[in-house]
Amino acid sequence: MTPSFLKDISLSINQIAEYITTILDRAREMSTETLLKATAGSFKEAWRLVDATLKVAETRSDSAVTRTQAEDVLSVSLEAYVYCWLLNISG
């Protein structure tokens, strides 16, 4: 797999993060407790993309994607969103 594969994943993560942000906005309207639970659960579920990426990579003989690379892509892609989500909790 090439770096373009990881770039495609990054773009998909951004779309997922925008969807999660909408969910968290609704959770915030409900209560702080709901927002905290939704934020933790959303991040946990998003992190499962690392495992999914590695499973796909394992099926390809041309893959050189490591766990660290997959984690880095997810972390960088979600960083700005997580910051906003945390601001929602404290705000």
PDB file of C-alpha atoms in Angstrom:
ATOM      1  CA  MET A   1       0.000   0.000   0.000  1.00  0.00           C
ATOM      2  CA  THR A   2       1.173   3.444  -0.757  1.00  0.00           C
ATOM      3  CA  PRO A   3       1.043   6.665   1.228  1.00  0.00           C
ATOM      4  CA  SER A   4      -1.953   7.591  -0.943  1.00  0.00           C
ATOM      5  CA  PHE A   5      -3.879   4.801   0.814  1.00  0.00           C
ATOM      6  CA  LEU A   6      -3.188   6.468   4.159  1.00  0.00           C
ATOM      7  CA  LYS A   7      -4.136   9.850   2.691  1.00  0.00           C
ATOM      8  CA  ASP A   8      -7.476   8.409   1.536  1.00  0.00           C
ATOM      9  CA  ILE A   9      -8.049   7.071   5.031  1.00  0.00           C
ATOM     10  CA  SER A  10      -7.265  10.492   6.462  1.00  0.00           C
ATOM     11  CA  LEU A  11      -9.892  12.105   4.234  1.00  0.00           C
ATOM     12  CA  SER A  12     -12.445   9.510   5.291  1.00  0.00           C
ATOM     13  CA  ILE A  13     -11.607  10.097   8.951  1.00  0.00           C
ATOM     14  CA  ASN A  14     -12.284  13.804   8.479  1.00  0.00           C
ATOM     15  CA  GLN A  15     -15.738  12.998   7.116  1.00  0.00           C
ATOM     16  CA  ILE A  16     -16.406  10.670  10.037  1.00  0.00           C
ATOM     17  CA  ALA A  17     -15.179  13.309  12.499  1.00  0.00           C
ATOM     18  CA  GLU A  18     -17.584  15.864  11.061  1.00  0.00           C
ATOM     19  CA  TYR A  19     -20.417  13.380  11.600  1.00  0.00           C
ATOM     20  CA  ILE A  20     -19.242  12.704  15.170  1.00  0.00           C
ATOM     21  CA  THR A  21     -19.147  16.450  15.832  1.00  0.00           C
ATOM     22  CA  THR A  22     -22.823  16.684  14.895  1.00  0.00           C
ATOM     23  CA  ILE A  23     -23.633  13.847  17.293  1.00  0.00           C
ATOM     24  CA  LEU A  24     -21.632  15.487  20.077  1.00  0.00           C
ATOM     25  CA  ASP A  25     -23.370  18.814  19.513  1.00  0.00           C
ATOM     26  CA  ARG A  26     -26.677  17.031  20.080  1.00  0.00           C
ATOM     27  CA  ALA A  27     -25.287  15.224  23.138  1.00  0.00           C
ATOM     28  CA  ARG A  28     -24.204  18.556  24.613  1.00  0.00           C
ATOM     29  CA  GLU A  29     -27.777  19.829  24.333  1.00  0.00           C
ATOM     30  CA  MET A  30     -28.904  16.846  26.402  1.00  0.00           C
ATOM     31  CA  SER A  31     -26.433  17.034  29.325  1.00  0.00           C
ATOM     32  CA  THR A  32     -22.764  17.218  30.235  1.00  0.00           C
ATOM     33  CA  GLU A  33     -22.846  13.581  31.314  1.00  0.00           C
ATOM     34  CA  THR A  34     -24.233  12.522  27.941  1.00  0.00           C
ATOM     35  CA  LEU A  35     -21.599  14.618  26.177  1.00  0.00           C
ATOM     36  CA  LEU A  36     -18.773  13.033  28.192  1.00  0.00           C
ATOM     37  CA  LYS A  37     -20.002   9.527  27.458  1.00  0.00           C
ATOM     38  CA  ALA A  38     -20.556  10.312  23.788  1.00  0.00           C
ATOM     39  CA  THR A  39     -17.105  11.875  23.422  1.00  0.00           C
ATOM     40  CA  ALA A  40     -15.315   8.923  25.013  1.00  0.00           C
ATOM     41  CA  GLY A  41     -17.358   6.399  23.057  1.00  0.00           C
ATOM     42  CA  SER A  42     -16.922   8.228  19.767  1.00  0.00           C
ATOM     43  CA  PHE A  43     -13.156   8.423  20.153  1.00  0.00           C
ATOM     44  CA  LYS A  44     -12.970   4.753  21.132  1.00  0.00           C
ATOM     45  CA  GLU A  45     -14.983   3.729  18.087  1.00  0.00           C
ATOM     46  CA  ALA A  46     -12.969   6.003  15.792  1.00  0.00           C
ATOM     47  CA  TRP A  47      -9.773   4.416  17.111  1.00  0.00           C
ATOM     48  CA  ARG A  48     -11.030   1.053  15.821  1.00  0.00           C
ATOM     49  CA  LEU A  49     -10.170   2.403  12.377  1.00  0.00           C
ATOM     50  CA  VAL A  50      -6.529   1.674  13.186  1.00  0.00           C
ATOM     51  CA  ASP A  51      -7.283  -2.032  13.537  1.00  0.00           C
ATOM     52  CA  ALA A  52      -9.429  -2.007  10.402  1.00  0.00           C
ATOM     53  CA  THR A  53      -6.653  -0.292   8.442  1.00  0.00           C
ATOM     54  CA  LEU A  54      -4.154  -2.908   9.567  1.00  0.00           C
ATOM     55  CA  LYS A  55      -6.499  -5.760   8.644  1.00  0.00           C
ATOM     56  CA  VAL A  56      -6.840  -4.375   5.132  1.00  0.00           C
ATOM     57  CA  ALA A  57      -3.101  -3.810   4.922  1.00  0.00           C
ATOM     58  CA  GLU A  58      -2.419  -7.423   5.924  1.00  0.00           C
ATOM     59  CA  THR A  59      -4.359  -8.682   2.918  1.00  0.00           C
ATOM     60  CA  ARG A  60      -2.034  -6.875   0.525  1.00  0.00           C
ATOM     61  CA  SER A  61       1.392  -8.202  -0.342  1.00  0.00           C
ATOM     62  CA  ASP A  62       2.553  -4.698  -1.291  1.00  0.00           C
ATOM     63  CA  SER A  63       1.565  -3.212   2.068  1.00  0.00           C
ATOM     64  CA  ALA A  64       4.086  -1.591   4.319  1.00  0.00           C
ATOM     65  CA  VAL A  65       1.624   0.135   6.664  1.00  0.00           C
ATOM     66  CA  THR A  66       2.636  -0.144  10.301  1.00  0.00           C
ATOM     67  CA  ARG A  67       0.493   0.295  13.396  1.00  0.00           C
ATOM     68  CA  THR A  68       2.393   3.489  14.178  1.00  0.00           C
ATOM     69  CA  GLN A  69       1.604   4.916  10.741  1.00  0.00           C
ATOM     70  CA  ALA A  70      -2.085   4.036  11.064  1.00  0.00           C
ATOM     71  CA  GLU A  71      -2.225   5.546  14.571  1.00  0.00           C
ATOM     72  CA  ASP A  72      -0.440   8.690  13.378  1.00  0.00           C
ATOM     73  CA  VAL A  73      -2.921   9.179  10.530  1.00  0.00           C
ATOM     74  CA  LEU A  74      -5.856   8.820  12.902  1.00  0.00           C
ATOM     75  CA  SER A  75      -4.299  11.052  15.555  1.00  0.00           C
ATOM     76  CA  VAL A  76      -3.434  13.838  13.143  1.00  0.00           C
ATOM     77  CA  SER A  77      -6.826  13.609  11.430  1.00  0.00           C
ATOM     78  CA  LEU A  78      -8.772  13.736  14.678  1.00  0.00           C
ATOM     79  CA  GLU A  79      -6.555  16.187  16.581  1.00  0.00           C
ATOM     80  CA  ALA A  80      -8.480  19.357  15.711  1.00  0.00           C
ATOM     81  CA  TYR A  81     -11.811  17.632  16.270  1.00  0.00           C
ATOM     82  CA  VAL A  82     -10.817  16.232  19.657  1.00  0.00           C
ATOM     83  CA  TYR A  83      -9.733  19.709  20.698  1.00  0.00           C
ATOM     84  CA  CYS A  84     -13.161  21.081  19.730  1.00  0.00           C
ATOM     85  CA  TRP A  85     -14.914  18.185  21.452  1.00  0.00           C
ATOM     86  CA  LEU A  86     -12.999  18.886  24.653  1.00  0.00           C
ATOM     87  CA  LEU A  87     -13.884  22.567  24.402  1.00  0.00           C
ATOM     88  CA  ASN A  88     -17.536  21.539  24.176  1.00  0.00           C
ATOM     89  CA  ILE A  89     -17.168  19.649  27.424  1.00  0.00           C
ATOM     90  CA  SER A  90     -15.494  22.499  29.257  1.00  0.00           C
ATOM     91  CA  GLY A  91     -17.634  25.192  27.638  1.00  0.00           C
TER      92      GLY A  91
END
